[in-house]
Amino acid sequence: MHSYTRAESRQRGKLFRKGLRQSLADCVDPAIRQQIERIDQSAAERGQRELNALHNIRETDRQAVAQAKAKVRTASRDDKAAARQALRDAEQQLKRSERAVHKAEQA
């Protein structure tokens, strides 16, 4: 997964267009390719860090769902409704985090 900043996207686009023009003239500067590779590498590293953070959040949400299920099972009759609501909320949060991880992995 790559995560480009706006400045990196603009710079990469400029370099790509410049390299395209140079390739049409058969005099491509290797510095352009190196700059593009450097931008791609930093975007890939940033994307990996973001993906790792999403995985950590997903694991935290999974743990929260497990704890909420345990509270439902051990709750007294008066506290059962509140425990079930907390479980539903935790499950919804887990679905959101799983969706975010899936979307990031597909990008």
PDB file of C-alpha atoms in Angstrom:
ATOM      1  CA  MET A   1       0.000   0.000   0.000  1.00  0.00           C
ATOM      2  CA  HIS A   2       1.278   3.444  -0.915  1.00  0.00           C
ATOM      3  CA  SER A   3       0.260   6.563   0.942  1.00  0.00           C
ATOM      4  CA  TYR A   4       1.282   9.651  -0.997  1.00  0.00           C
ATOM      5  CA  THR A   5       1.057  13.132   0.447  1.00  0.00           C
ATOM      6  CA  ARG A   6      -0.404  15.804  -1.814  1.00  0.00           C
ATOM      7  CA  ALA A   7       3.017  17.309  -2.375  1.00  0.00           C
ATOM      8  CA  GLU A   8       4.446  13.912  -3.291  1.00  0.00           C
ATOM      9  CA  SER A   9       1.604  13.277  -5.726  1.00  0.00           C
ATOM     10  CA  ARG A  10       2.163  16.617  -7.430  1.00  0.00           C
ATOM     11  CA  GLN A  11       5.939  16.148  -7.563  1.00  0.00           C
ATOM     12  CA  ARG A  12       5.614  12.596  -8.866  1.00  0.00           C
ATOM     13  CA  GLY A  13       3.184  13.745 -11.571  1.00  0.00           C
ATOM     14  CA  LYS A  14       5.541  16.509 -12.659  1.00  0.00           C
ATOM     15  CA  LEU A  15       8.475  14.116 -12.781  1.00  0.00           C
ATOM     16  CA  PHE A  16       6.434  11.540 -14.693  1.00  0.00           C
ATOM     17  CA  ARG A  17       5.391  14.087 -17.305  1.00  0.00           C
ATOM     18  CA  LYS A  18       8.955  15.375 -17.584  1.00  0.00           C
ATOM     19  CA  GLY A  19      10.241  11.819 -18.018  1.00  0.00           C
ATOM     20  CA  LEU A  20       7.579  11.126 -20.630  1.00  0.00           C
ATOM     21  CA  ARG A  21       8.619  14.155 -22.654  1.00  0.00           C
ATOM     22  CA  GLN A  22      12.259  13.136 -22.371  1.00  0.00           C
ATOM     23  CA  SER A  23      11.498   9.560 -23.403  1.00  0.00           C
ATOM     24  CA  LEU A  24       9.826  10.838 -26.543  1.00  0.00           C
ATOM     25  CA  ALA A  25      13.061  12.663 -27.336  1.00  0.00           C
ATOM     26  CA  ASP A  26      15.170   9.588 -26.388  1.00  0.00           C
ATOM     27  CA  CYS A  27      17.215  11.433 -23.741  1.00  0.00           C
ATOM     28  CA  VAL A  28      15.845  10.322 -20.368  1.00  0.00           C
ATOM     29  CA  ASP A  29      17.642  11.703 -17.324  1.00  0.00           C
ATOM     30  CA  PRO A  30      18.225   8.882 -14.775  1.00  0.00           C
ATOM     31  CA  ALA A  31      17.838  11.385 -11.919  1.00  0.00           C
ATOM     32  CA  ILE A  32      14.108  11.608 -12.708  1.00  0.00           C
ATOM     33  CA  ARG A  33      13.669   7.862 -12.290  1.00  0.00           C
ATOM     34  CA  GLN A  34      15.639   7.979  -9.023  1.00  0.00           C
ATOM     35  CA  GLN A  35      13.473  10.787  -7.648  1.00  0.00           C
ATOM     36  CA  ILE A  36      10.291   8.899  -8.559  1.00  0.00           C
ATOM     37  CA  GLU A  37      11.640   5.745  -6.890  1.00  0.00           C
ATOM     38  CA  ARG A  38      12.551   7.735  -3.763  1.00  0.00           C
ATOM     39  CA  ILE A  39       9.017   9.174  -3.578  1.00  0.00           C
ATOM     40  CA  ASP A  40       7.518   5.700  -4.115  1.00  0.00           C
ATOM     41  CA  GLN A  41       9.715   4.220  -1.384  1.00  0.00           C
ATOM     42  CA  SER A  42       8.765   6.835   1.201  1.00  0.00           C
ATOM     43  CA  ALA A  43       5.067   6.452   0.294  1.00  0.00           C
ATOM     44  CA  ALA A  44       5.332   2.662   0.631  1.00  0.00           C
ATOM     45  CA  GLU A  45       6.953   2.978   4.067  1.00  0.00           C
ATOM     46  CA  ARG A  46       4.263   5.430   5.203  1.00  0.00           C
ATOM     47  CA  GLY A  47       1.548   3.139   3.846  1.00  0.00           C
ATOM     48  CA  GLN A  48       2.999   0.166   5.719  1.00  0.00           C
ATOM     49  CA  ARG A  49       3.073   2.142   8.976  1.00  0.00           C
ATOM     50  CA  GLU A  50      -0.572   3.151   8.465  1.00  0.00           C
ATOM     51  CA  LEU A  51      -1.550  -0.440   7.690  1.00  0.00           C
ATOM     52  CA  ASN A  52       0.210  -1.667  10.837  1.00  0.00           C
ATOM     53  CA  ALA A  53      -1.669   0.957  12.869  1.00  0.00           C
ATOM     54  CA  LEU A  54      -4.971  -0.230  11.385  1.00  0.00           C
ATOM     55  CA  HIS A  55      -4.110  -3.833  12.265  1.00  0.00           C
ATOM     56  CA  ASN A  56      -3.384  -2.769  15.849  1.00  0.00           C
ATOM     57  CA  ILE A  57      -6.733  -0.969  16.077  1.00  0.00           C
ATOM     58  CA  ARG A  58      -8.524  -4.018  14.693  1.00  0.00           C
ATOM     59  CA  GLU A  59      -6.888  -6.267  17.290  1.00  0.00           C
ATOM     60  CA  THR A  60      -7.873  -3.840  20.050  1.00  0.00           C
ATOM     61  CA  ASP A  61     -11.462  -3.869  18.790  1.00  0.00           C
ATOM     62  CA  ARG A  62     -11.477  -7.679  18.695  1.00  0.00           C
ATOM     63  CA  GLN A  63     -10.329  -7.718  22.302  1.00  0.00           C
ATOM     64  CA  ALA A  64     -13.083  -5.243  23.211  1.00  0.00           C
ATOM     65  CA  VAL A  65     -15.709  -7.515  21.615  1.00  0.00           C
ATOM     66  CA  ALA A  66     -14.402 -10.501  23.563  1.00  0.00           C
ATOM     67  CA  GLN A  67     -14.548  -8.533  26.806  1.00  0.00           C
ATOM     68  CA  ALA A  68     -18.063  -7.326  26.035  1.00  0.00           C
ATOM     69  CA  LYS A  69     -19.208 -10.917  25.382  1.00  0.00           C
ATOM     70  CA  ALA A  70     -17.752 -11.971  28.707  1.00  0.00           C
ATOM     71  CA  LYS A  71     -19.599  -9.139  30.448  1.00  0.00           C
ATOM     72  CA  VAL A  72     -22.880 -10.215  28.837  1.00  0.00           C
ATOM     73  CA  ARG A  73     -22.359 -13.754  30.083  1.00  0.00           C
ATOM     74  CA  THR A  74     -21.503 -12.662  33.609  1.00  0.00           C
ATOM     75  CA  ALA A  75     -23.937  -9.743  33.949  1.00  0.00           C
ATOM     76  CA  SER A  76     -26.760  -9.822  36.414  1.00  0.00           C
ATOM     77  CA  ARG A  77     -30.321  -9.672  35.170  1.00  0.00           C
ATOM     78  CA  ASP A  78     -30.496  -5.897  35.775  1.00  0.00           C
ATOM     79  CA  ASP A  79     -27.264  -5.209  33.875  1.00  0.00           C
ATOM     80  CA  LYS A  80     -27.889  -7.575  30.928  1.00  0.00           C
ATOM     81  CA  ALA A  81     -29.483  -4.951  28.666  1.00  0.00           C
ATOM     82  CA  ALA A  82     -26.643  -2.488  29.126  1.00  0.00           C
ATOM     83  CA  ALA A  83     -24.093  -5.254  28.563  1.00  0.00           C
ATOM     84  CA  ARG A  84     -25.827  -6.319  25.330  1.00  0.00           C
ATOM     85  CA  GLN A  85     -25.837  -2.728  24.099  1.00  0.00           C
ATOM     86  CA  ALA A  86     -22.133  -2.437  24.877  1.00  0.00           C
ATOM     87  CA  LEU A  87     -21.575  -5.671  22.920  1.00  0.00           C
ATOM     88  CA  ARG A  88     -23.476  -4.316  19.916  1.00  0.00           C
ATOM     89  CA  ASP A  89     -21.453  -1.098  20.029  1.00  0.00           C
ATOM     90  CA  ALA A  90     -18.180  -3.034  20.234  1.00  0.00           C
ATOM     91  CA  GLU A  91     -19.206  -5.239  17.298  1.00  0.00           C
ATOM     92  CA  GLN A  92     -20.086  -2.199  15.189  1.00  0.00           C
ATOM     93  CA  GLN A  93     -16.700  -0.639  15.964  1.00  0.00           C
ATOM     94  CA  LEU A  94     -15.011  -3.916  15.002  1.00  0.00           C
ATOM     95  CA  LYS A  95     -16.883  -3.960  11.682  1.00  0.00           C
ATOM     96  CA  ARG A  96     -15.719  -0.402  10.958  1.00  0.00           C
ATOM     97  CA  SER A  97     -12.107  -1.229  11.741  1.00  0.00           C
ATOM     98  CA  GLU A  98     -12.216  -4.443   9.685  1.00  0.00           C
ATOM     99  CA  ARG A  99     -13.683  -2.507   6.773  1.00  0.00           C
ATOM    100  CA  ALA A 100     -10.891   0.072   7.041  1.00  0.00           C
ATOM    101  CA  VAL A 101      -8.214  -2.637   7.105  1.00  0.00           C
ATOM    102  CA  HIS A 102      -9.767  -4.422   4.116  1.00  0.00           C
ATOM    103  CA  LYS A 103     -10.003  -1.176   2.159  1.00  0.00           C
ATOM    104  CA  ALA A 104      -6.364  -0.319   2.960  1.00  0.00           C
ATOM    105  CA  GLU A 105      -5.158  -3.788   1.951  1.00  0.00           C
ATOM    106  CA  GLN A 106      -6.985  -3.573  -1.371  1.00  0.00           C
ATOM    107  CA  ALA A 107      -5.497  -0.175  -2.227  1.00  0.00           C
TER     108      ALA A 107
END
